[in-house]
Amino acid sequence: MTRFSSVLWEQPAHTITPAEFQAVMHQHGYAVARSVQHNLEDFFHFTNQFGEDFVERGFGLKKSLIVSGNSGRMEAEQYPSIFTETGPEHLHESPLHGELHFLQLSPPKIFWAFCEIASDPPGRLQICDGKQLFESLPAKIQAYLLSHKVMYLRQHAADLWPKIYDTDDFDSVQEYCLQQGYDVDLMSDGSVQTRFYKSALNACEDSYAFINNILPFGLRQVREPDATKARICLEDGDLFPSQWIEMIWDLAQKQAFWWYWQQGDFIMIDNTRYMHGREKLTTTGRKILVRMSQVKQQAASLVV
């Protein structure tokens, strides 16, 4: 028996009943179907059994739509709700995070990924239980996060934000941002600055899960402060303490575990409790596709 034997089916996804898959996901936070026979159409139809209101790229007032940002993600051909992974042609690390928790009041509850092509080596997916992580935090950090929100501060250059929002009409951008729940300002140099306030925690059973985007923002501002204008701040606007960021990262690394990608893997992760991340890669060439959604009503009791 391996540590993953209880979450992994080494068989085509269509041979697994949705109830079986959902039950494992509910118990462990993630579930995996593995078969080299899997293709993009299989991924699309299998994920449709569990999700609805799938995230798509676009500019509008629907919560399921997201603007492109700087992730480098592209839509899969014929499937506008399936994307390539962040930065598919880059080797950079993507620290542990919850998907879209930094710009949606109601982020997707399910995060899916499909390893269509595995490079050599394919790299690993890191997974961390946000409930366990929250309960291990020092009392001072717990108390702050329970009583305050954090602020995600982002700034897009004058030549970039019209591409991100698919319009150069700032009034339309402002309307969109307000509908999504964050503030936006047009700066004197023509850039756009957004501020999004959100709790770093999600209610989870009798406790809370630490699931958010603090680590991707925070580690970069601590280690490469000149490389980005994006910042993670306390609710009052002060920078999130660097010692807190490093402490949370150290605890997360001790608790997280790695999923070793193989071609044909379908993985379903509970995006209300479990963070995921990517290690620094040594080669490009792999192809990981992702999909994000809310939970179908009939599946909700088994997934969240």
PDB file of C-alpha atoms in Angstrom:
ATOM      1  CA  MET A   1       0.000   0.000   0.000  1.00  0.00           C
ATOM      2  CA  THR A   2       1.247   3.481  -0.848  1.00  0.00           C
ATOM      3  CA  ARG A   3       0.127   6.704   0.777  1.00  0.00           C
ATOM      4  CA  PHE A   4      -1.778   7.485  -2.430  1.00  0.00           C
ATOM      5  CA  SER A   5      -3.541   4.137  -2.868  1.00  0.00           C
ATOM      6  CA  SER A   6      -6.722   5.409  -1.205  1.00  0.00           C
ATOM      7  CA  VAL A   7      -7.119   8.340  -3.608  1.00  0.00           C
ATOM      8  CA  LEU A   8      -5.936   6.850  -6.905  1.00  0.00           C
ATOM      9  CA  TRP A   9      -7.757   4.764  -9.491  1.00  0.00           C
ATOM     10  CA  GLU A  10      -5.425   3.407 -12.163  1.00  0.00           C
ATOM     11  CA  GLN A  11      -8.227   3.003 -14.672  1.00  0.00           C
ATOM     12  CA  PRO A  12     -10.158   5.167 -17.153  1.00  0.00           C
ATOM     13  CA  ALA A  13     -12.312   7.794 -15.488  1.00  0.00           C
ATOM     14  CA  HIS A  14     -15.489   6.625 -17.232  1.00  0.00           C
ATOM     15  CA  THR A  15     -15.261   3.338 -15.311  1.00  0.00           C
ATOM     16  CA  ILE A  16     -15.441   5.144 -11.951  1.00  0.00           C
ATOM     17  CA  THR A  17     -18.831   6.154 -10.616  1.00  0.00           C
ATOM     18  CA  PRO A  18     -19.222   9.834  -9.679  1.00  0.00           C
ATOM     19  CA  ALA A  19     -20.339   8.806  -6.183  1.00  0.00           C
ATOM     20  CA  GLU A  20     -17.093   6.873  -5.618  1.00  0.00           C
ATOM     21  CA  PHE A  21     -14.951   9.728  -6.842  1.00  0.00           C
ATOM     22  CA  GLN A  22     -16.811  12.362  -4.835  1.00  0.00           C
ATOM     23  CA  ALA A  23     -16.655  10.300  -1.654  1.00  0.00           C
ATOM     24  CA  VAL A  24     -12.856   9.978  -1.869  1.00  0.00           C
ATOM     25  CA  MET A  25     -12.519  13.673  -2.684  1.00  0.00           C
ATOM     26  CA  HIS A  26     -14.665  14.543   0.342  1.00  0.00           C
ATOM     27  CA  GLN A  27     -12.629  12.330   2.675  1.00  0.00           C
ATOM     28  CA  HIS A  28      -9.111  13.185   1.486  1.00  0.00           C
ATOM     29  CA  GLY A  29      -9.461  16.574  -0.219  1.00  0.00           C
ATOM     30  CA  TYR A  30      -8.426  15.249  -3.621  1.00  0.00           C
ATOM     31  CA  ALA A  31      -8.941  12.239  -5.887  1.00  0.00           C
ATOM     32  CA  VAL A  32      -7.152  10.984  -9.008  1.00  0.00           C
ATOM     33  CA  ALA A  33      -8.056   8.889 -12.041  1.00  0.00           C
ATOM     34  CA  ARG A  34      -5.049   7.715 -14.082  1.00  0.00           C
ATOM     35  CA  SER A  35      -5.048   6.253 -17.589  1.00  0.00           C
ATOM     36  CA  VAL A  36      -2.844   6.845 -20.619  1.00  0.00           C
ATOM     37  CA  GLN A  37      -6.070   6.567 -22.634  1.00  0.00           C
ATOM     38  CA  HIS A  38      -7.386   9.855 -21.221  1.00  0.00           C
ATOM     39  CA  ASN A  39      -7.738  12.751 -23.641  1.00  0.00           C
ATOM     40  CA  LEU A  40      -9.041  16.314 -23.508  1.00  0.00           C
ATOM     41  CA  GLU A  41     -12.585  15.312 -24.436  1.00  0.00           C
ATOM     42  CA  ASP A  42     -12.608  12.753 -21.604  1.00  0.00           C
ATOM     43  CA  PHE A  43     -11.437  15.468 -19.192  1.00  0.00           C
ATOM     44  CA  PHE A  44     -14.192  17.824 -20.347  1.00  0.00           C
ATOM     45  CA  HIS A  45     -16.985  15.286 -19.967  1.00  0.00           C
ATOM     46  CA  PHE A  46     -15.736  13.838 -16.686  1.00  0.00           C
ATOM     47  CA  THR A  47     -15.444  17.220 -14.991  1.00  0.00           C
ATOM     48  CA  ASN A  48     -18.926  18.153 -16.225  1.00  0.00           C
ATOM     49  CA  GLN A  49     -20.338  15.452 -13.980  1.00  0.00           C
ATOM     50  CA  PHE A  50     -19.234  17.366 -10.880  1.00  0.00           C
ATOM     51  CA  GLY A  51     -19.086  21.048 -11.717  1.00  0.00           C
ATOM     52  CA  GLU A  52     -21.136  23.957 -12.985  1.00  0.00           C
ATOM     53  CA  ASP A  53     -20.527  27.668 -13.534  1.00  0.00           C
ATOM     54  CA  PHE A  54     -17.063  26.908 -14.902  1.00  0.00           C
ATOM     55  CA  VAL A  55     -14.543  29.735 -14.925  1.00  0.00           C
ATOM     56  CA  GLU A  56     -13.930  31.226 -18.353  1.00  0.00           C
ATOM     57  CA  ARG A  57     -11.697  34.029 -19.488  1.00  0.00           C
ATOM     58  CA  GLY A  58     -13.474  37.219 -20.357  1.00  0.00           C
ATOM     59  CA  PHE A  59     -14.533  40.665 -19.336  1.00  0.00           C
ATOM     60  CA  GLY A  60     -17.983  40.982 -17.859  1.00  0.00           C
ATOM     61  CA  LEU A  61     -20.062  40.981 -14.729  1.00  0.00           C
ATOM     62  CA  LYS A  62     -20.556  37.219 -14.311  1.00  0.00           C
ATOM     63  CA  LYS A  63     -18.608  35.796 -11.392  1.00  0.00           C
ATOM     64  CA  SER A  64     -17.521  32.869 -13.551  1.00  0.00           C
ATOM     65  CA  LEU A  65     -15.546  35.163 -15.825  1.00  0.00           C
ATOM     66  CA  ILE A  66     -11.974  36.174 -15.067  1.00  0.00           C
ATOM     67  CA  VAL A  67      -9.706  38.645 -16.776  1.00  0.00           C
ATOM     68  CA  SER A  68      -6.479  37.232 -18.103  1.00  0.00           C
ATOM     69  CA  GLY A  69      -4.041  38.813 -15.669  1.00  0.00           C
ATOM     70  CA  ASN A  70      -0.410  37.866 -16.216  1.00  0.00           C
ATOM     71  CA  SER A  71      -0.696  34.101 -15.800  1.00  0.00           C
ATOM     72  CA  GLY A  72       0.142  33.224 -19.390  1.00  0.00           C
ATOM     73  CA  ARG A  73      -2.796  30.843 -19.453  1.00  0.00           C
ATOM     74  CA  MET A  74      -4.437  30.085 -22.764  1.00  0.00           C
ATOM     75  CA  GLU A  75      -7.783  28.436 -23.451  1.00  0.00           C
ATOM     76  CA  ALA A  76      -7.717  24.907 -24.792  1.00  0.00           C
ATOM     77  CA  GLU A  77      -8.986  24.607 -28.338  1.00  0.00           C
ATOM     78  CA  GLN A  78     -12.809  24.305 -28.467  1.00  0.00           C
ATOM     79  CA  TYR A  79     -13.036  24.345 -24.658  1.00  0.00           C
ATOM     80  CA  PRO A  80     -13.135  27.951 -23.346  1.00  0.00           C
ATOM     81  CA  SER A  81     -13.300  26.801 -19.705  1.00  0.00           C
ATOM     82  CA  ILE A  82     -10.145  24.648 -19.914  1.00  0.00           C
ATOM     83  CA  PHE A  83      -6.796  26.441 -19.630  1.00  0.00           C
ATOM     84  CA  THR A  84      -3.124  25.673 -19.843  1.00  0.00           C
ATOM     85  CA  GLU A  85      -1.328  25.886 -16.510  1.00  0.00           C
ATOM     86  CA  THR A  86       0.173  29.165 -15.335  1.00  0.00           C
ATOM     87  CA  GLY A  87       3.306  30.022 -17.303  1.00  0.00           C
ATOM     88  CA  PRO A  88       3.431  26.812 -19.380  1.00  0.00           C
ATOM     89  CA  GLU A  89       6.627  27.887 -21.134  1.00  0.00           C
ATOM     90  CA  HIS A  90       8.381  29.000 -17.949  1.00  0.00           C
ATOM     91  CA  LEU A  91      10.204  27.128 -15.214  1.00  0.00           C
ATOM     92  CA  HIS A  92       9.308  29.294 -12.229  1.00  0.00           C
ATOM     93  CA  GLU A  93       7.912  27.952  -8.975  1.00  0.00           C
ATOM     94  CA  SER A  94       4.274  28.622  -8.062  1.00  0.00           C
ATOM     95  CA  PRO A  95       4.040  28.589  -4.245  1.00  0.00           C
ATOM     96  CA  LEU A  96       1.089  27.021  -2.450  1.00  0.00           C
ATOM     97  CA  HIS A  97      -2.176  28.880  -3.028  1.00  0.00           C
ATOM     98  CA  GLY A  98      -5.925  28.572  -3.433  1.00  0.00           C
ATOM     99  CA  GLU A  99      -7.144  29.121  -6.976  1.00  0.00           C
ATOM    100  CA  LEU A 100      -8.498  32.660  -7.599  1.00  0.00           C
ATOM    101  CA  HIS A 101      -8.809  33.485  -3.911  1.00  0.00           C
ATOM    102  CA  PHE A 102      -7.020  36.771  -4.608  1.00  0.00           C
ATOM    103  CA  LEU A 103      -9.656  38.232  -6.930  1.00  0.00           C
ATOM    104  CA  GLN A 104     -13.005  36.518  -6.389  1.00  0.00           C
ATOM    105  CA  LEU A 105     -15.382  36.838  -3.463  1.00  0.00           C
ATOM    106  CA  SER A 106     -16.710  33.377  -4.331  1.00  0.00           C
ATOM    107  CA  PRO A 107     -13.740  31.505  -5.817  1.00  0.00           C
ATOM    108  CA  PRO A 108     -14.300  28.121  -7.482  1.00  0.00           C
ATOM    109  CA  LYS A 109     -14.844  25.256  -5.087  1.00  0.00           C
ATOM    110  CA  ILE A 110     -13.217  22.668  -7.343  1.00  0.00           C
ATOM    111  CA  PHE A 111      -9.814  22.824  -9.018  1.00  0.00           C
ATOM    112  CA  TRP A 112      -9.153  20.217 -11.707  1.00  0.00           C
ATOM    113  CA  ALA A 113      -5.901  19.400 -13.519  1.00  0.00           C
ATOM    114  CA  PHE A 114      -5.080  16.990 -16.351  1.00  0.00           C
ATOM    115  CA  CYS A 115      -1.579  15.867 -17.294  1.00  0.00           C
ATOM    116  CA  GLU A 116      -1.960  15.557 -21.063  1.00  0.00           C
ATOM    117  CA  ILE A 117       1.764  15.396 -21.771  1.00  0.00           C
ATOM    118  CA  ALA A 118       4.397  14.485 -19.186  1.00  0.00           C
ATOM    119  CA  SER A 119       7.881  15.828 -19.825  1.00  0.00           C
ATOM    120  CA  ASP A 120      10.980  14.156 -18.393  1.00  0.00           C
ATOM    121  CA  PRO A 121      10.876  14.792 -15.508  1.00  0.00           C
ATOM    122  CA  PRO A 122       7.248  16.030 -15.465  1.00  0.00           C
ATOM    123  CA  GLY A 123       7.547  17.950 -12.195  1.00  0.00           C
ATOM    124  CA  ARG A 124       5.392  17.525  -9.134  1.00  0.00           C
ATOM    125  CA  LEU A 125       2.200  19.042  -7.798  1.00  0.00           C
ATOM    126  CA  GLN A 126       2.347  20.137  -4.162  1.00  0.00           C
ATOM    127  CA  ILE A 127      -0.757  19.846  -1.974  1.00  0.00           C
ATOM    128  CA  CYS A 128      -1.308  21.226   1.538  1.00  0.00           C
ATOM    129  CA  ASP A 129      -4.255  20.883   3.926  1.00  0.00           C
ATOM    130  CA  GLY A 130      -5.226  24.468   4.816  1.00  0.00           C
ATOM    131  CA  LYS A 131      -7.107  23.368   7.940  1.00  0.00           C
ATOM    132  CA  GLN A 132      -4.062  21.618   9.344  1.00  0.00           C
ATOM    133  CA  LEU A 133      -1.903  24.600   8.417  1.00  0.00           C
ATOM    134  CA  PHE A 134      -4.193  27.122  10.140  1.00  0.00           C
ATOM    135  CA  GLU A 135      -4.278  25.048  13.318  1.00  0.00           C
ATOM    136  CA  SER A 136      -0.458  24.990  13.403  1.00  0.00           C
ATOM    137  CA  LEU A 137      -0.056  28.767  13.099  1.00  0.00           C
ATOM    138  CA  PRO A 138       1.060  30.779  16.142  1.00  0.00           C
ATOM    139  CA  ALA A 139      -1.859  32.191  18.152  1.00  0.00           C
ATOM    140  CA  LYS A 140      -0.949  35.772  17.219  1.00  0.00           C
ATOM    141  CA  ILE A 141      -1.274  35.080  13.487  1.00  0.00           C
ATOM    142  CA  GLN A 142      -4.452  33.050  13.992  1.00  0.00           C
ATOM    143  CA  ALA A 143      -6.024  35.892  15.973  1.00  0.00           C
ATOM    144  CA  TYR A 144      -5.193  38.477  13.329  1.00  0.00           C
ATOM    145  CA  LEU A 145      -6.515  36.399  10.449  1.00  0.00           C
ATOM    146  CA  LEU A 146      -9.711  35.610  12.344  1.00  0.00           C
ATOM    147  CA  SER A 147     -10.483  39.292  12.919  1.00  0.00           C
ATOM    148  CA  HIS A 148      -9.044  41.029   9.837  1.00  0.00           C
ATOM    149  CA  LYS A 149      -8.962  40.688   6.096  1.00  0.00           C
ATOM    150  CA  VAL A 150      -5.812  40.890   4.005  1.00  0.00           C
ATOM    151  CA  MET A 151      -5.354  43.180   1.006  1.00  0.00           C
ATOM    152  CA  TYR A 152      -4.076  42.130  -2.408  1.00  0.00           C
ATOM    153  CA  LEU A 153      -2.556  45.115  -4.184  1.00  0.00           C
ATOM    154  CA  ARG A 154      -1.843  44.827  -7.909  1.00  0.00           C
ATOM    155  CA  GLN A 155      -0.690  47.357 -10.487  1.00  0.00           C
ATOM    156  CA  HIS A 156      -0.908  46.973 -14.267  1.00  0.00           C
ATOM    157  CA  ALA A 157       1.100  49.250 -16.551  1.00  0.00           C
ATOM    158  CA  ALA A 158      -0.583  51.664 -18.951  1.00  0.00           C
ATOM    159  CA  ASP A 159       0.162  49.472 -21.964  1.00  0.00           C
ATOM    160  CA  LEU A 160      -0.909  46.267 -20.192  1.00  0.00           C
ATOM    161  CA  TRP A 161      -4.276  46.812 -18.537  1.00  0.00           C
ATOM    162  CA  PRO A 162      -6.203  47.411 -21.803  1.00  0.00           C
ATOM    163  CA  LYS A 163      -4.992  43.960 -22.923  1.00  0.00           C
ATOM    164  CA  ILE A 164      -5.938  42.389 -19.599  1.00  0.00           C
ATOM    165  CA  TYR A 165      -9.438  43.873 -19.547  1.00  0.00           C
ATOM    166  CA  ASP A 166      -9.996  43.851 -23.328  1.00  0.00           C
ATOM    167  CA  THR A 167     -10.907  47.547 -23.283  1.00  0.00           C
ATOM    168  CA  ASP A 168      -9.191  50.908 -22.912  1.00  0.00           C
ATOM    169  CA  ASP A 169     -12.321  52.418 -21.333  1.00  0.00           C
ATOM    170  CA  PHE A 170     -11.417  52.895 -17.672  1.00  0.00           C
ATOM    171  CA  ASP A 171     -15.049  53.536 -16.680  1.00  0.00           C
ATOM    172  CA  SER A 172     -15.952  50.042 -17.912  1.00  0.00           C
ATOM    173  CA  VAL A 173     -13.009  48.575 -16.012  1.00  0.00           C
ATOM    174  CA  GLN A 174     -14.089  50.392 -12.866  1.00  0.00           C
ATOM    175  CA  GLU A 175     -17.639  49.063 -13.167  1.00  0.00           C
ATOM    176  CA  TYR A 176     -16.338  45.539 -13.643  1.00  0.00           C
ATOM    177  CA  CYS A 177     -13.998  45.748 -10.642  1.00  0.00           C
ATOM    178  CA  LEU A 178     -16.698  47.130  -8.354  1.00  0.00           C
ATOM    179  CA  GLN A 179     -19.005  44.299  -9.376  1.00  0.00           C
ATOM    180  CA  GLN A 180     -16.243  41.829  -8.560  1.00  0.00           C
ATOM    181  CA  GLY A 181     -15.724  43.381  -5.130  1.00  0.00           C
ATOM    182  CA  TYR A 182     -12.475  45.304  -5.431  1.00  0.00           C
ATOM    183  CA  ASP A 183     -11.358  48.913  -5.732  1.00  0.00           C
ATOM    184  CA  VAL A 184      -9.553  50.303  -8.747  1.00  0.00           C
ATOM    185  CA  ASP A 185      -7.741  53.596  -9.441  1.00  0.00           C
ATOM    186  CA  LEU A 186      -6.295  55.108 -12.596  1.00  0.00           C
ATOM    187  CA  MET A 187      -2.828  56.337 -11.639  1.00  0.00           C
ATOM    188  CA  SER A 188      -1.097  59.497 -12.901  1.00  0.00           C
ATOM    189  CA  ASP A 189       1.241  57.451 -15.124  1.00  0.00           C
ATOM    190  CA  GLY A 190      -1.722  55.749 -16.808  1.00  0.00           C
ATOM    191  CA  SER A 191      -1.371  52.473 -14.930  1.00  0.00           C
ATOM    192  CA  VAL A 192      -4.252  50.831 -13.071  1.00  0.00           C
ATOM    193  CA  GLN A 193      -4.056  49.823  -9.409  1.00  0.00           C
ATOM    194  CA  THR A 194      -6.499  47.395  -7.815  1.00  0.00           C
ATOM    195  CA  ARG A 195      -7.101  46.586  -4.147  1.00  0.00           C
ATOM    196  CA  PHE A 196      -8.957  43.459  -3.112  1.00  0.00           C
ATOM    197  CA  TYR A 197      -9.836  42.749   0.528  1.00  0.00           C
ATOM    198  CA  LYS A 198     -10.626  39.205   1.580  1.00  0.00           C
ATOM    199  CA  SER A 199     -10.280  36.891   4.542  1.00  0.00           C
ATOM    200  CA  ALA A 200      -7.331  34.528   4.355  1.00  0.00           C
ATOM    201  CA  LEU A 201      -9.496  31.852   5.966  1.00  0.00           C
ATOM    202  CA  ASN A 202     -12.410  29.677   4.964  1.00  0.00           C
ATOM    203  CA  ALA A 203     -14.782  28.111   7.492  1.00  0.00           C
ATOM    204  CA  CYS A 204     -14.064  24.396   7.604  1.00  0.00           C
ATOM    205  CA  GLU A 205     -16.009  21.978   9.814  1.00  0.00           C
ATOM    206  CA  ASP A 206     -15.361  23.139  13.398  1.00  0.00           C
ATOM    207  CA  SER A 207     -12.321  25.238  12.475  1.00  0.00           C
ATOM    208  CA  TYR A 208     -10.896  27.262   9.580  1.00  0.00           C
ATOM    209  CA  ALA A 209      -8.705  26.540   6.581  1.00  0.00           C
ATOM    210  CA  PHE A 210      -5.815  28.794   5.611  1.00  0.00           C
ATOM    211  CA  ILE A 211      -6.510  29.035   1.880  1.00  0.00           C
ATOM    212  CA  ASN A 212      -5.612  32.170  -0.044  1.00  0.00           C
ATOM    213  CA  ASN A 213      -2.835  33.645  -2.207  1.00  0.00           C
ATOM    214  CA  ILE A 214      -0.637  35.084   0.534  1.00  0.00           C
ATOM    215  CA  LEU A 215       2.398  32.927  -0.235  1.00  0.00           C
ATOM    216  CA  PRO A 216       2.734  33.639  -4.004  1.00  0.00           C
ATOM    217  CA  PHE A 217       2.404  37.384  -3.353  1.00  0.00           C
ATOM    218  CA  GLY A 218       4.371  37.408  -0.121  1.00  0.00           C
ATOM    219  CA  LEU A 219       7.386  35.290  -1.007  1.00  0.00           C
ATOM    220  CA  ARG A 220       8.003  37.359  -4.109  1.00  0.00           C
ATOM    221  CA  GLN A 221       7.742  40.686  -2.289  1.00  0.00           C
ATOM    222  CA  VAL A 222      10.162  39.417   0.373  1.00  0.00           C
ATOM    223  CA  ARG A 223      12.671  37.809  -1.978  1.00  0.00           C
ATOM    224  CA  GLU A 224      12.283  39.849  -5.197  1.00  0.00           C
ATOM    225  CA  PRO A 225      10.748  43.183  -4.122  1.00  0.00           C
ATOM    226  CA  ASP A 226      11.871  44.993  -7.269  1.00  0.00           C
ATOM    227  CA  ALA A 227      10.494  42.363  -9.642  1.00  0.00           C
ATOM    228  CA  THR A 228       6.831  43.190  -9.084  1.00  0.00           C
ATOM    229  CA  LYS A 229       4.509  45.921  -7.810  1.00  0.00           C
ATOM    230  CA  ALA A 230       2.026  43.320  -6.562  1.00  0.00           C
ATOM    231  CA  ARG A 231       1.863  43.260  -2.766  1.00  0.00           C
ATOM    232  CA  ILE A 232       0.107  41.390   0.042  1.00  0.00           C
ATOM    233  CA  CYS A 233      -0.853  43.755   2.861  1.00  0.00           C
ATOM    234  CA  LEU A 234      -2.609  43.822   6.182  1.00  0.00           C
ATOM    235  CA  GLU A 235      -6.100  45.267   6.170  1.00  0.00           C
ATOM    236  CA  ASP A 236      -4.789  48.713   7.155  1.00  0.00           C
ATOM    237  CA  GLY A 237      -2.423  48.798   4.175  1.00  0.00           C
ATOM    238  CA  ASP A 238       0.843  47.934   5.927  1.00  0.00           C
ATOM    239  CA  LEU A 239       2.838  45.166   4.278  1.00  0.00           C
ATOM    240  CA  PHE A 240       2.113  41.677   5.558  1.00  0.00           C
ATOM    241  CA  PRO A 241       4.997  41.003   7.992  1.00  0.00           C
ATOM    242  CA  SER A 242       7.848  39.229   6.243  1.00  0.00           C
ATOM    243  CA  GLN A 243       8.507  37.092   9.317  1.00  0.00           C
ATOM    244  CA  TRP A 244       4.899  35.855   9.175  1.00  0.00           C
ATOM    245  CA  ILE A 245       5.279  34.990   5.496  1.00  0.00           C
ATOM    246  CA  GLU A 246       8.465  33.005   6.096  1.00  0.00           C
ATOM    247  CA  MET A 247       6.946  31.256   9.133  1.00  0.00           C
ATOM    248  CA  ILE A 248       3.804  30.239   7.232  1.00  0.00           C
ATOM    249  CA  TRP A 249       5.910  29.013   4.312  1.00  0.00           C
ATOM    250  CA  ASP A 250       8.142  26.934   6.568  1.00  0.00           C
ATOM    251  CA  LEU A 251       5.146  25.325   8.281  1.00  0.00           C
ATOM    252  CA  ALA A 252       3.443  24.653   4.945  1.00  0.00           C
ATOM    253  CA  GLN A 253       6.577  22.973   3.560  1.00  0.00           C
ATOM    254  CA  LYS A 254       6.731  20.639   6.536  1.00  0.00           C
ATOM    255  CA  GLN A 255       3.085  19.625   6.136  1.00  0.00           C
ATOM    256  CA  ALA A 256       2.652  19.532   2.363  1.00  0.00           C
ATOM    257  CA  PHE A 257       3.147  16.485   0.181  1.00  0.00           C
ATOM    258  CA  TRP A 258       3.941  15.947  -3.480  1.00  0.00           C
ATOM    259  CA  TRP A 259       1.936  14.389  -6.273  1.00  0.00           C
ATOM    260  CA  TYR A 260       4.170  12.945  -8.987  1.00  0.00           C
ATOM    261  CA  TRP A 261       2.526  13.617 -12.352  1.00  0.00           C
ATOM    262  CA  GLN A 262       2.043  10.808 -14.843  1.00  0.00           C
ATOM    263  CA  GLN A 263       0.529  11.146 -18.280  1.00  0.00           C
ATOM    264  CA  GLY A 264      -3.245  10.764 -18.180  1.00  0.00           C
ATOM    265  CA  ASP A 265      -3.777  11.890 -14.569  1.00  0.00           C
ATOM    266  CA  PHE A 266      -7.083  13.616 -13.770  1.00  0.00           C
ATOM    267  CA  ILE A 267      -6.890  15.209 -10.318  1.00  0.00           C
ATOM    268  CA  MET A 268      -9.733  16.903  -8.439  1.00  0.00           C
ATOM    269  CA  ILE A 269      -8.836  19.174  -5.487  1.00  0.00           C
ATOM    270  CA  ASP A 270     -11.110  20.791  -2.900  1.00  0.00           C
ATOM    271  CA  ASN A 271     -10.375  24.493  -3.468  1.00  0.00           C
ATOM    272  CA  THR A 272     -12.163  25.472  -0.237  1.00  0.00           C
ATOM    273  CA  ARG A 273      -9.575  23.757   1.976  1.00  0.00           C
ATOM    274  CA  TYR A 274      -6.541  22.433   0.088  1.00  0.00           C
ATOM    275  CA  MET A 275      -3.876  24.674  -1.435  1.00  0.00           C
ATOM    276  CA  HIS A 276      -1.789  23.497  -4.366  1.00  0.00           C
ATOM    277  CA  GLY A 277       1.484  24.623  -5.896  1.00  0.00           C
ATOM    278  CA  ARG A 278       4.156  23.840  -8.458  1.00  0.00           C
ATOM    279  CA  GLU A 279       7.831  23.242  -7.855  1.00  0.00           C
ATOM    280  CA  LYS A 280      10.457  24.950  -9.982  1.00  0.00           C
ATOM    281  CA  LEU A 281      10.760  22.985 -13.206  1.00  0.00           C
ATOM    282  CA  THR A 282      13.961  21.885 -14.928  1.00  0.00           C
ATOM    283  CA  THR A 283      12.485  21.591 -18.423  1.00  0.00           C
ATOM    284  CA  THR A 284       9.493  22.747 -20.430  1.00  0.00           C
ATOM    285  CA  GLY A 285       7.478  20.466 -22.663  1.00  0.00           C
ATOM    286  CA  ARG A 286       4.893  19.063 -20.305  1.00  0.00           C
ATOM    287  CA  LYS A 287       1.252  20.030 -20.807  1.00  0.00           C
ATOM    288  CA  ILE A 288      -0.969  20.437 -17.751  1.00  0.00           C
ATOM    289  CA  LEU A 289      -4.534  21.611 -18.360  1.00  0.00           C
ATOM    290  CA  VAL A 290      -6.741  23.032 -15.607  1.00  0.00           C
ATOM    291  CA  ARG A 291     -10.442  23.688 -15.050  1.00  0.00           C
ATOM    292  CA  MET A 292     -12.254  25.447 -12.185  1.00  0.00           C
ATOM    293  CA  SER A 293     -15.897  25.432 -11.150  1.00  0.00           C
ATOM    294  CA  GLN A 294     -18.539  25.617  -8.521  1.00  0.00           C
ATOM    295  CA  VAL A 295     -20.165  22.360  -7.392  1.00  0.00           C
ATOM    296  CA  LYS A 296     -23.297  20.927  -8.924  1.00  0.00           C
ATOM    297  CA  GLN A 297     -26.103  21.060  -6.391  1.00  0.00           C
ATOM    298  CA  GLN A 298     -26.601  17.283  -6.361  1.00  0.00           C
ATOM    299  CA  ALA A 299     -22.893  16.796  -5.652  1.00  0.00           C
ATOM    300  CA  ALA A 300     -22.448  19.526  -3.033  1.00  0.00           C
ATOM    301  CA  SER A 301     -22.880  17.325   0.050  1.00  0.00           C
ATOM    302  CA  LEU A 302     -20.065  15.057  -1.072  1.00  0.00           C
ATOM    303  CA  VAL A 303     -17.586  17.689  -2.195  1.00  0.00           C
ATOM    304  CA  VAL A 304     -17.660  20.486   0.379  1.00  0.00           C
TER     305      VAL A 304
END
